[in-house]
Short mmCIF file of C-alpha atoms and ligand atoms in Angstrom, two decimals:
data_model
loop_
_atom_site.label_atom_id
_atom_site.label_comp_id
_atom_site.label_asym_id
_atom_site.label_seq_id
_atom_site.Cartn_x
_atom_site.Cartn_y
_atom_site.Cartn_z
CA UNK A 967 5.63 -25.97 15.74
CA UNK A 968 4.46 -22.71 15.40
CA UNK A 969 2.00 -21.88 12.12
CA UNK A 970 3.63 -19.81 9.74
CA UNK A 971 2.24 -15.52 9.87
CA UNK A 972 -0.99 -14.62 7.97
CA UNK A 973 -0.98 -11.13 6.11
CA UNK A 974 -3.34 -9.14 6.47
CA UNK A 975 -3.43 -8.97 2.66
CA UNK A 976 -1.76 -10.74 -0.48
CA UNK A 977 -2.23 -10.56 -4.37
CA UNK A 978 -3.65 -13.55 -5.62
CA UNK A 979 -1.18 -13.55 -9.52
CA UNK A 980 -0.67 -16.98 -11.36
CA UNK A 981 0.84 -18.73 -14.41
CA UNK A 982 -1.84 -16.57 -16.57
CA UNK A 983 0.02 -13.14 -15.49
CA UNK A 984 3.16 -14.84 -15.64
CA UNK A 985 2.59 -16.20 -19.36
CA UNK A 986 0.97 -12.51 -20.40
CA UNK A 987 3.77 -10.88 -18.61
CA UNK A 988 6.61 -12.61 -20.45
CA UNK A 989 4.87 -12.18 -23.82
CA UNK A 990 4.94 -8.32 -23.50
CA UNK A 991 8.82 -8.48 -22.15
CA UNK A 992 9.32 -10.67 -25.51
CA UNK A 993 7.23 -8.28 -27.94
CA UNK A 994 9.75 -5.58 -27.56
CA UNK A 995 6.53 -3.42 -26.37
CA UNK A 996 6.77 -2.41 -22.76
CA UNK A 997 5.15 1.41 -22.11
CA UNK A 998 1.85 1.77 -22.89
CA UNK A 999 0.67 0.14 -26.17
CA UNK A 1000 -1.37 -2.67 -27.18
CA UNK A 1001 -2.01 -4.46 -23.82
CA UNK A 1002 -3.36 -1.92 -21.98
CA UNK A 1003 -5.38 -0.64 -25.03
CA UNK A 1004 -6.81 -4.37 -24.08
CA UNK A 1005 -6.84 -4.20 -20.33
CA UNK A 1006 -8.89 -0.89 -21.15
CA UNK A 1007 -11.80 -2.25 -23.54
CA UNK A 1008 -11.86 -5.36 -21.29
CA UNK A 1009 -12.26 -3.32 -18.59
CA UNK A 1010 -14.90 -1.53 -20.40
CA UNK A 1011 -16.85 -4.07 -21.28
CA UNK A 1012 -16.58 -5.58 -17.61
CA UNK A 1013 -18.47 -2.65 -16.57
CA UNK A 1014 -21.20 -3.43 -19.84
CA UNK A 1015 -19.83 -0.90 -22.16
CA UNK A 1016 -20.66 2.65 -23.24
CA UNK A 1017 -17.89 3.84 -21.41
CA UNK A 1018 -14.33 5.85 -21.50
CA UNK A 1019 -11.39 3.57 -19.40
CA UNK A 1020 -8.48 5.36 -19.22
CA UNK A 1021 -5.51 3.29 -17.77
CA UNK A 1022 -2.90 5.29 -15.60
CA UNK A 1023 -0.39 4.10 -13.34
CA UNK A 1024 -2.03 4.37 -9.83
CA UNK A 1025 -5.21 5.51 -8.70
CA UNK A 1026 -3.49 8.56 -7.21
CA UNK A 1027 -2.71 9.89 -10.97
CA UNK A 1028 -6.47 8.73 -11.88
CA UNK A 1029 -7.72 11.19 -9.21
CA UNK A 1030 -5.68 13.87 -9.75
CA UNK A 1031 -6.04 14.07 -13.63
CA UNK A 1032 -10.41 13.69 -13.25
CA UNK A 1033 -10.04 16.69 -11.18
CA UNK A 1034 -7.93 18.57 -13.62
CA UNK A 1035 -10.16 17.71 -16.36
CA UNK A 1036 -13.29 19.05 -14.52
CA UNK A 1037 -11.56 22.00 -14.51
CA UNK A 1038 -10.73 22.20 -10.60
CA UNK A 1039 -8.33 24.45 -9.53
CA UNK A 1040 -6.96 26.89 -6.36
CA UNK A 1041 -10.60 28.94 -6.66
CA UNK A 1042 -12.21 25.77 -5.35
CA UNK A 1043 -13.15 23.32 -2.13
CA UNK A 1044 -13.05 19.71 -2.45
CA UNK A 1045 -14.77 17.61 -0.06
CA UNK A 1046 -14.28 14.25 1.17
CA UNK A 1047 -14.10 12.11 3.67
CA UNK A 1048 -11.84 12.01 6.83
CA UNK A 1049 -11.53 8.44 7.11
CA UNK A 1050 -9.90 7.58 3.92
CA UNK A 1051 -6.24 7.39 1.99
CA UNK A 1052 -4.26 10.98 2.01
CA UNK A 1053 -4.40 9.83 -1.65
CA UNK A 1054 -8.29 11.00 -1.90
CA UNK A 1055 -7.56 14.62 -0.50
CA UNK A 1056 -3.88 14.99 -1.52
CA UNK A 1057 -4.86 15.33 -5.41
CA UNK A 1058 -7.20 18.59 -4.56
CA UNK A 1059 -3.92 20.25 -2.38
CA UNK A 1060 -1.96 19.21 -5.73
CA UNK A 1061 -3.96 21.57 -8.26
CA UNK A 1062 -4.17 24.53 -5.38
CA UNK A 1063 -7.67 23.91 -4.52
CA UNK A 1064 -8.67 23.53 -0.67
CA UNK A 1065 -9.95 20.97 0.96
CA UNK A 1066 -13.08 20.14 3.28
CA UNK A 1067 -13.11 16.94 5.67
CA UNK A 1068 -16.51 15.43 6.70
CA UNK A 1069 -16.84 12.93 9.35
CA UNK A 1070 -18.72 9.48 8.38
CA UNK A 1071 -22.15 7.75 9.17
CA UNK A 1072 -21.45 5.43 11.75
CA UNK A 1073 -23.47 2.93 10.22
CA UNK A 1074 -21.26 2.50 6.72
CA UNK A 1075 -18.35 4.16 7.56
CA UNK A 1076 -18.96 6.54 4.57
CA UNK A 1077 -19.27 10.15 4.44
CA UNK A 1078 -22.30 11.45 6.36
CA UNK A 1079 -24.44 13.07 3.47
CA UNK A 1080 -25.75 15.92 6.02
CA UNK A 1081 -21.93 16.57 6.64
CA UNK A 1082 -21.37 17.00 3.11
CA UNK A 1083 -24.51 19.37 3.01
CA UNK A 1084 -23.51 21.75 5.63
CA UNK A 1085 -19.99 21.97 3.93
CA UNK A 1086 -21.12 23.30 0.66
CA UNK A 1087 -19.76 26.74 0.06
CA UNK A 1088 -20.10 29.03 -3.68
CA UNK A 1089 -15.82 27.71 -3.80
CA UNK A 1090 -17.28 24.07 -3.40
CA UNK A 1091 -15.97 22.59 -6.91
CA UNK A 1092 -16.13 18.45 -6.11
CA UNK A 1093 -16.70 15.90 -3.72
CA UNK A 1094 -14.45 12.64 -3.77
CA UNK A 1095 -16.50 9.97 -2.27
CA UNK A 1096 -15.14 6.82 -0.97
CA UNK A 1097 -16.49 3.90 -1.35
CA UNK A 1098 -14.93 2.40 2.06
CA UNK A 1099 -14.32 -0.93 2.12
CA UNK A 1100 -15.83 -1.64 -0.78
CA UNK A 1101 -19.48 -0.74 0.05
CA UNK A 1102 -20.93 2.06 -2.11
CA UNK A 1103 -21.93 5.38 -0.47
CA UNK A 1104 -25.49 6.59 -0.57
CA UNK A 1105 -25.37 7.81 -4.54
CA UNK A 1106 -28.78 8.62 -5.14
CA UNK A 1107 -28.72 11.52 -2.08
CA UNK A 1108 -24.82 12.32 -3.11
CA UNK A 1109 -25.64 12.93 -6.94
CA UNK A 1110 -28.70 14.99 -6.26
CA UNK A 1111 -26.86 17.45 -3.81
CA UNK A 1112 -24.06 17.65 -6.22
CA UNK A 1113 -26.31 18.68 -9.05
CA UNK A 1114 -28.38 21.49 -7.46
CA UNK A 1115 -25.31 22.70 -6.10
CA UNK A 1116 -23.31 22.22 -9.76
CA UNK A 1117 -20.80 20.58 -8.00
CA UNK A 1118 -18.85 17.57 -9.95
CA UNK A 1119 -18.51 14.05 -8.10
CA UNK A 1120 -15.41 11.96 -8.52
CA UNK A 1121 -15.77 8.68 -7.02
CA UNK A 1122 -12.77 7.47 -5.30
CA UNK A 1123 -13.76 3.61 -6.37
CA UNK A 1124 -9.80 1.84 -4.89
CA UNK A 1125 -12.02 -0.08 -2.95
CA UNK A 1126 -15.20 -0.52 -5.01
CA UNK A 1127 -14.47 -3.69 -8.04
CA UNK A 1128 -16.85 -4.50 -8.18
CA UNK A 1129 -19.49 -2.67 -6.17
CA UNK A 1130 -23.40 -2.15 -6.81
CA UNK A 1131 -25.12 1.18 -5.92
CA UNK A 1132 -29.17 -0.20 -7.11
CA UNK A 1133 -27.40 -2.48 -8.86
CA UNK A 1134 -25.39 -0.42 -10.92
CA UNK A 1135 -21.88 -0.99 -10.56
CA UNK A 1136 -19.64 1.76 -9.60
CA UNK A 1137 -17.75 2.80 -12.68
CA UNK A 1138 -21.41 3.19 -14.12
CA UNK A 1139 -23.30 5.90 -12.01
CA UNK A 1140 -24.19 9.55 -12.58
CA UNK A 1141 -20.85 10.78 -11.54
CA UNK A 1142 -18.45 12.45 -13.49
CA UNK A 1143 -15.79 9.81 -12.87
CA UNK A 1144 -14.61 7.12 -11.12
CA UNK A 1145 -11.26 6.08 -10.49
CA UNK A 1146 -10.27 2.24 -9.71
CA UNK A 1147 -7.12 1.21 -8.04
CA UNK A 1148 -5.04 -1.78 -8.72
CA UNK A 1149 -2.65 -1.64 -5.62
CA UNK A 1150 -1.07 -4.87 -4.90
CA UNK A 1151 -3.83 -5.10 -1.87
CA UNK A 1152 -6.71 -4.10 -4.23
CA UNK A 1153 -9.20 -6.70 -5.18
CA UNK A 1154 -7.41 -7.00 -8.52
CA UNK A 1155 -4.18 -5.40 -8.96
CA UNK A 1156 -0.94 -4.87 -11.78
CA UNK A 1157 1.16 -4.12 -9.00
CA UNK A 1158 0.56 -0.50 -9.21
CA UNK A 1159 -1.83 0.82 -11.53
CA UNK A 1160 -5.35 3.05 -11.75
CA UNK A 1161 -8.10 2.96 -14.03
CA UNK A 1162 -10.44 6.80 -14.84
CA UNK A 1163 -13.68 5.72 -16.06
CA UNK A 1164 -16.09 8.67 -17.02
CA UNK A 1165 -19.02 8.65 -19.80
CA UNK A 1166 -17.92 12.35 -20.46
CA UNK A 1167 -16.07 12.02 -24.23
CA UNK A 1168 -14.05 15.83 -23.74
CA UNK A 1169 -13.20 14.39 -19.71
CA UNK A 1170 -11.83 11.34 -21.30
CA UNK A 1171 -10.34 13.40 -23.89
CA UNK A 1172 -8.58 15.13 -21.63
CA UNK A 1173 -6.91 13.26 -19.69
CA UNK A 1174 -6.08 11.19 -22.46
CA UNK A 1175 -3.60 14.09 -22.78
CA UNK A 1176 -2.68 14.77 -19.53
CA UNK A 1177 -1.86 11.57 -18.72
CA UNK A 1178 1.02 11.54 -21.06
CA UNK A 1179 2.96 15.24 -21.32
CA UNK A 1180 0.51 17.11 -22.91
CA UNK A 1181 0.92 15.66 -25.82
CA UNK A 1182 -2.39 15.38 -28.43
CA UNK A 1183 -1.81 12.58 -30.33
CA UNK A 1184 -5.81 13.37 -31.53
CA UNK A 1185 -4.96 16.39 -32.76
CA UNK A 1186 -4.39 15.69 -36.21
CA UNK A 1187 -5.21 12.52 -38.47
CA UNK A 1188 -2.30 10.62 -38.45
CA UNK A 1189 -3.02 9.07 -41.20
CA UNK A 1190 -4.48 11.88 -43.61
CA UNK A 1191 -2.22 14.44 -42.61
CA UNK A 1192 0.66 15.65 -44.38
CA UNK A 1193 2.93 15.61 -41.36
CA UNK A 1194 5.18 13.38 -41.04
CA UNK A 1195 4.81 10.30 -38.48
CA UNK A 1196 7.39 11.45 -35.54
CA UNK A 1197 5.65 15.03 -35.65
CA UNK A 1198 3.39 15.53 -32.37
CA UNK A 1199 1.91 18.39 -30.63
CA UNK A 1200 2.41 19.67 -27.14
CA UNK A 1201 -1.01 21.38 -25.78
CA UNK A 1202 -0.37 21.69 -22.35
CA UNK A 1203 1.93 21.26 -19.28
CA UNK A 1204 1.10 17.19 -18.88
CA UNK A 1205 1.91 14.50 -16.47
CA UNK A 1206 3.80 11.08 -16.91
CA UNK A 1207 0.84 9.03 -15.90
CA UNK A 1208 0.47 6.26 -18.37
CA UNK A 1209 0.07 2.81 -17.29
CA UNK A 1210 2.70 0.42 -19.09
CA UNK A 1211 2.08 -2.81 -21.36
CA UNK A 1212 3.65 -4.96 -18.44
CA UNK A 1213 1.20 -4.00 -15.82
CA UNK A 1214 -1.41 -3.88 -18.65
CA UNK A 1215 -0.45 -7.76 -19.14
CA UNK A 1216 -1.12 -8.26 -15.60
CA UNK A 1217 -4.57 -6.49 -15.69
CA UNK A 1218 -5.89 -8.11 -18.70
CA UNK A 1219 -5.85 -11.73 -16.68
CA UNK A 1220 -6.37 -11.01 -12.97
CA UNK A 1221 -9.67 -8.89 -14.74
CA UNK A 1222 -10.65 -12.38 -15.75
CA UNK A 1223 -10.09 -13.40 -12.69
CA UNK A 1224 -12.38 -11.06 -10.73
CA UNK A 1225 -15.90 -12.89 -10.97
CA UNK A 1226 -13.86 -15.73 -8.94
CA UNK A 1227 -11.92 -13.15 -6.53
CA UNK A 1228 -15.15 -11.82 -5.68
CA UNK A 1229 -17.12 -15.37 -4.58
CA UNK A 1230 -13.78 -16.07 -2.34
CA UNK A 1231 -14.30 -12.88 -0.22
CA UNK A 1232 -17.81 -13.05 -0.13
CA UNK A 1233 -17.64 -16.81 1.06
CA UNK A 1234 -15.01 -15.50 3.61
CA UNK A 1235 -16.74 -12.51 4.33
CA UNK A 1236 -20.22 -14.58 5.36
CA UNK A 1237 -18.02 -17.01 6.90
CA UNK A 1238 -16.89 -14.35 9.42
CA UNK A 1239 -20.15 -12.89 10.08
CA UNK A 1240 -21.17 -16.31 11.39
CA UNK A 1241 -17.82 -17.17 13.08
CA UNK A 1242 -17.73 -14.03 15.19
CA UNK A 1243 -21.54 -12.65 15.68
CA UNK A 1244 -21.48 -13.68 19.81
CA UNK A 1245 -18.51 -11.39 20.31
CA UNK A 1246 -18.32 -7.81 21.83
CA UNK A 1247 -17.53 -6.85 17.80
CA UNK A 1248 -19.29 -4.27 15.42
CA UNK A 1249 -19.67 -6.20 12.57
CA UNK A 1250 -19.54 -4.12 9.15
CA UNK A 1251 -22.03 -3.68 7.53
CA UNK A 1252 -23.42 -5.44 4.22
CA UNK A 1253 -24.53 -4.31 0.89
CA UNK A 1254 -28.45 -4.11 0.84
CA UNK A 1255 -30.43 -6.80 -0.58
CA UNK A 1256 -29.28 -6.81 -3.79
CA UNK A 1257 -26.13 -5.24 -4.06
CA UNK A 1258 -22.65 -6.34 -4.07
CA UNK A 1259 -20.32 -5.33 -1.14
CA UNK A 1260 -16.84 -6.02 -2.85
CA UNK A 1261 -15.51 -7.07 0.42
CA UNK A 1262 -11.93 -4.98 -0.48
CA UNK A 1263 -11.59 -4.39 3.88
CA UNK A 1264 -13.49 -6.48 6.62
CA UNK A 1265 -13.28 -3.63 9.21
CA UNK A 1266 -14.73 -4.46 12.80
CA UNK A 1267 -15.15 -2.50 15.76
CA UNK A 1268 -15.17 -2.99 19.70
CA UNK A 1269 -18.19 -2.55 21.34
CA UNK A 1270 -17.68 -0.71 24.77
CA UNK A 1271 -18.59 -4.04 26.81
CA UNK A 1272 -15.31 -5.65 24.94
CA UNK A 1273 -12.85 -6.64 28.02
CA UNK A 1274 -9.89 -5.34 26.22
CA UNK A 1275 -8.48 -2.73 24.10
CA UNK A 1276 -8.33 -2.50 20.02
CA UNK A 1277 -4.38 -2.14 20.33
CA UNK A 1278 -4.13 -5.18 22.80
CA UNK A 1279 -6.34 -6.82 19.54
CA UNK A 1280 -4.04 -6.28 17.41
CA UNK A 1281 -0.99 -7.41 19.98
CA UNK A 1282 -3.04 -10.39 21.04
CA UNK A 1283 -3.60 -11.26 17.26
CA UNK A 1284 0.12 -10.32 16.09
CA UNK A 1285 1.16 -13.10 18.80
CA UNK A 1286 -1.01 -15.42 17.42
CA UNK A 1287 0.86 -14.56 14.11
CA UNK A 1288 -1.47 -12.89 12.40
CA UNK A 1289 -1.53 -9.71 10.78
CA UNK A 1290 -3.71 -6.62 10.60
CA UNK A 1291 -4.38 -3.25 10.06
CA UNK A 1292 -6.42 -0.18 11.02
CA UNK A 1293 -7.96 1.70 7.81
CA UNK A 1294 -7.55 4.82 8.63
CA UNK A 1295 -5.62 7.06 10.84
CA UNK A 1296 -8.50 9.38 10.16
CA UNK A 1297 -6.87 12.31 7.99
CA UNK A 1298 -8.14 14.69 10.66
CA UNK A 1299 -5.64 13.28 13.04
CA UNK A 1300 -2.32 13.28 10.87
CA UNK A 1301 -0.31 15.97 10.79
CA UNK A 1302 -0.68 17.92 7.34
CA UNK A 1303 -4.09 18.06 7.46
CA UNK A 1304 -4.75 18.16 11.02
CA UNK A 1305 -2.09 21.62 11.06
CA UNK A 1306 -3.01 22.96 7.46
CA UNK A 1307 -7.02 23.53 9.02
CA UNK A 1308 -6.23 23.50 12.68
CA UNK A 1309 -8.39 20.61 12.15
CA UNK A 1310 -9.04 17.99 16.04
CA UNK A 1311 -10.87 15.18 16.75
CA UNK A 1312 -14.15 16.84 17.99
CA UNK A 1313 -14.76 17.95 14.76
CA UNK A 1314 -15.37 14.82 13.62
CA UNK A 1315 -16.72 12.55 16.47
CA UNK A 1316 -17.97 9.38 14.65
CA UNK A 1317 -14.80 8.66 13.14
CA UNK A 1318 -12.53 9.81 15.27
CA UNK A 1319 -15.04 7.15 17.90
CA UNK A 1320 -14.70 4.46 14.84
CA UNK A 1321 -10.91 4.90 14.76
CA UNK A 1322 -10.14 4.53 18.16
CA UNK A 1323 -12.11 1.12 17.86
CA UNK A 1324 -11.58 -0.41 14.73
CA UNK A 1325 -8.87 -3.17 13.18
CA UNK A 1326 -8.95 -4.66 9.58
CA UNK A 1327 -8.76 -8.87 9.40
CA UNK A 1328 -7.27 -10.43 7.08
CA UNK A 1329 -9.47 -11.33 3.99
CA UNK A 1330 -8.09 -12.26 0.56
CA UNK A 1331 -8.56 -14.79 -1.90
CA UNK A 1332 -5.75 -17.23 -1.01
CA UNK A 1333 -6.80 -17.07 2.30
CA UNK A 1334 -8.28 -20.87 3.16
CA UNK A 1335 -11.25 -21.41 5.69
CA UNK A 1336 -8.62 -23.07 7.82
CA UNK A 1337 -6.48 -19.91 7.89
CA UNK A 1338 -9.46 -18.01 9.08
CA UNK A 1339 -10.59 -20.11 11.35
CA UNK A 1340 -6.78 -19.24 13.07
CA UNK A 1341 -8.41 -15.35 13.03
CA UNK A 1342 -11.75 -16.58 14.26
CA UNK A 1343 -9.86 -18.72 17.18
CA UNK A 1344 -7.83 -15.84 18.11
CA UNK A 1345 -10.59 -13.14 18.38
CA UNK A 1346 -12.63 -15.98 20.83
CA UNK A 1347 -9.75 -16.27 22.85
CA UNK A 1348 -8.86 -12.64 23.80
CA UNK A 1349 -12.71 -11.21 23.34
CA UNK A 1350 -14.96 -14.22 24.51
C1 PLP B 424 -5.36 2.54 -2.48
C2 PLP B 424 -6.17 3.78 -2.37
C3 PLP B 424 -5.92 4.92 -3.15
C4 PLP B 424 -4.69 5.07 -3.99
O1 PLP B 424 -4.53 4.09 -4.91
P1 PLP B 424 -3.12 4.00 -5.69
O2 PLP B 424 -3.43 3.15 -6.86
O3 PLP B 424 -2.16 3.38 -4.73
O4 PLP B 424 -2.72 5.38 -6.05
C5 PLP B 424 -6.79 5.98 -3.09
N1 PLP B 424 -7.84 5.95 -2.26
C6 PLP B 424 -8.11 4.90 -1.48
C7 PLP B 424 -9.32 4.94 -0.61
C8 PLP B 424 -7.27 3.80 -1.48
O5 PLP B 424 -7.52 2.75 -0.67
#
């Protein structure tokens, strides 16, 4: 009998979003009202408070609206990383602005700090760092260059709930923003969804109006003002980003749920460490001593003495029915960005070396010990 196929990923929703869910569909509420006004002071208070949470309906929008609100436009450069989503450089191409690829530190798989450095230019308006995987980037060093240079930082943070920089959780740091993503593969998702965090009140501001048409709901007191209650104001050209009350529903539990996500992957996450440390494998590395790697991707890479290729990996482990993936097809290699800046592979050795090496194992909360093991098994076999 053959075992049945392990994803690479799954959401992890119960009876709670179920129950939540159906609530909202029986309110008569379903855009954005008073369950993602909850998701977004839960969320809030997650990160300990002080904070603006802005819901939106994928990270994507998140992204693009932080950069809009920090004023970014076609006279700038926006820098990030080649090995991420065409979601964390898209946004910049979106408002006219340019963009500048760095290659990573081999070590994290983050951007390389001195590759960031040497790409600073007067146009330079942000850099979008990616927390990849799920481990933070060096913020101290990132923040610092940023301010001399009066440059703003967005974080991209889809893989980063929750993630420590000096144990400070992302969503909490000197940027000007972070943005959270609750994909269905995220570490806690509402099927699609974002989340803009900033401690900037006219950022938050802002977007609050961008995210929905343009439309200043602030603009007047409501309730002191003379005008009448369907009367609203259109300020400027705005998007149709808000998040609705049924994926709000969903956030507001599997938030509660995310102390207990985040002991599953770390168990599974050590548990792999151990299982495969004798094989030819680059293990990824961990959060320092302290911190809190959120364990969103378990990326590993062959070392040159493996006997086999990573796409004969992959084959090997799709026979054994199990599923993977390879995060990214560095951005340098596909075929916008690669054409737009006549960008190739020598530009950016490490990851471009990384890529050609790397797979992503399955690791997700309703993953048991016994399904892993399968993964661990299947790795011996084909690299032991
Ligand atoms: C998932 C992801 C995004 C986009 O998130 P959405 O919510 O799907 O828009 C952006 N950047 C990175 C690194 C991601 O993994």
């Amino acid at each position: 009998m053959s075992l049945p196929f392990l994803p690479f990923a799954l959401p992890d929703v119960g009876e709670e979003e179920v129950d939540e869910v159906a609530d909202t569909l029986r309110s008569g509420w379903l855009t954005t009202g008073p369950k993602v006004k909850r998701f977004e002071k839960a969320f809030g208070e997650f990160l300990g408070g002080g904070l603006e949470c802005l819901a939106v309906n994928s990270a994507t929008s998140g992204l693009h609206l932080a950069l809009e609100a920090l004023g970014i436009g076609s006279d700038h450069e926006v820098i990030t990383s080649t090995l991420t989503f065409t979601a964390s450089a898209e946004i910049a191409r979106y408002l006219g602005a340019d963009v500048r690829l760095v290659d990573i530190d081999p070590a994290t798989l983050n951007l390389d700090i001195d590759q960031v450095r040497k790409k600073i230019t007067k146009r330079t308006g942000a850099i979008i760092p990616v927390h990849y995987g799920g481990l933070a980037c060096e913020m101290d060093d990132l923040l610092d260059l940023a301010q001399q240079n009066d440059i703003k930082v967005v974080e991209d943070a889809a893989h980063a709930l929750p993630t420590t920089w000096r144990k400070c959780l992302v969503g909490t740091l000197d940027s000007d923003a972070a943005v959270f993503s609750f994909y269905a593969n995220k570490s806690m998702t509402t099927g699609e969804g974002g989340m803009v965090v900033t401690r900037d009140p006219q950022v938050a501001q802002r977007i609050k109006v961008m995210r929905l048409h343009g439309i200043d709901v602030d603009a007047f007191d409501r309730f002191t003002s003379d005008k009448p209650s369907w009367y609203y104001e259109v300020v400027a050209p705005g998007f149709k980003y808000n998040m609705t009350d049924i994926a709000g529903a969903i956030g507001i539990q599997q938030l509660a749920k995310l102390p207990g996500f985040l002991e599953r992957r770390r168990h599974l996450a050590a548990r792999y460490m151990e299982g495969l440390r004798n094989l030819p494998l680059r293990l990824p590395a961990d959060a320092p001593a302290g911190d809190t790697h959120a364990w969103h991707l378990f990326v590993v890479r062959l070392l040159d003495e493996a006997p086999t290729d990573r796409d004969q990996v992959i084959q090997h482990l799709s026979d054994c029915g199990i599923g993977t993936s390879v995060h990214y097809v560095p951005l340098h290699r596909q075929p916008y960005w690669r054409d737009s800046y006549e960008l190739v592979p020598e530009m950016y050795p490490n990851a471009d070396f990384a890529y050609q090496r790397m797979l992503t194992l399955p690791l997700y909360t309703r993953m048991t010990d016994q399904d892993q093991d399968r993964v661990i098994n299947a790795l011996h076999s084909v690299l032991g």
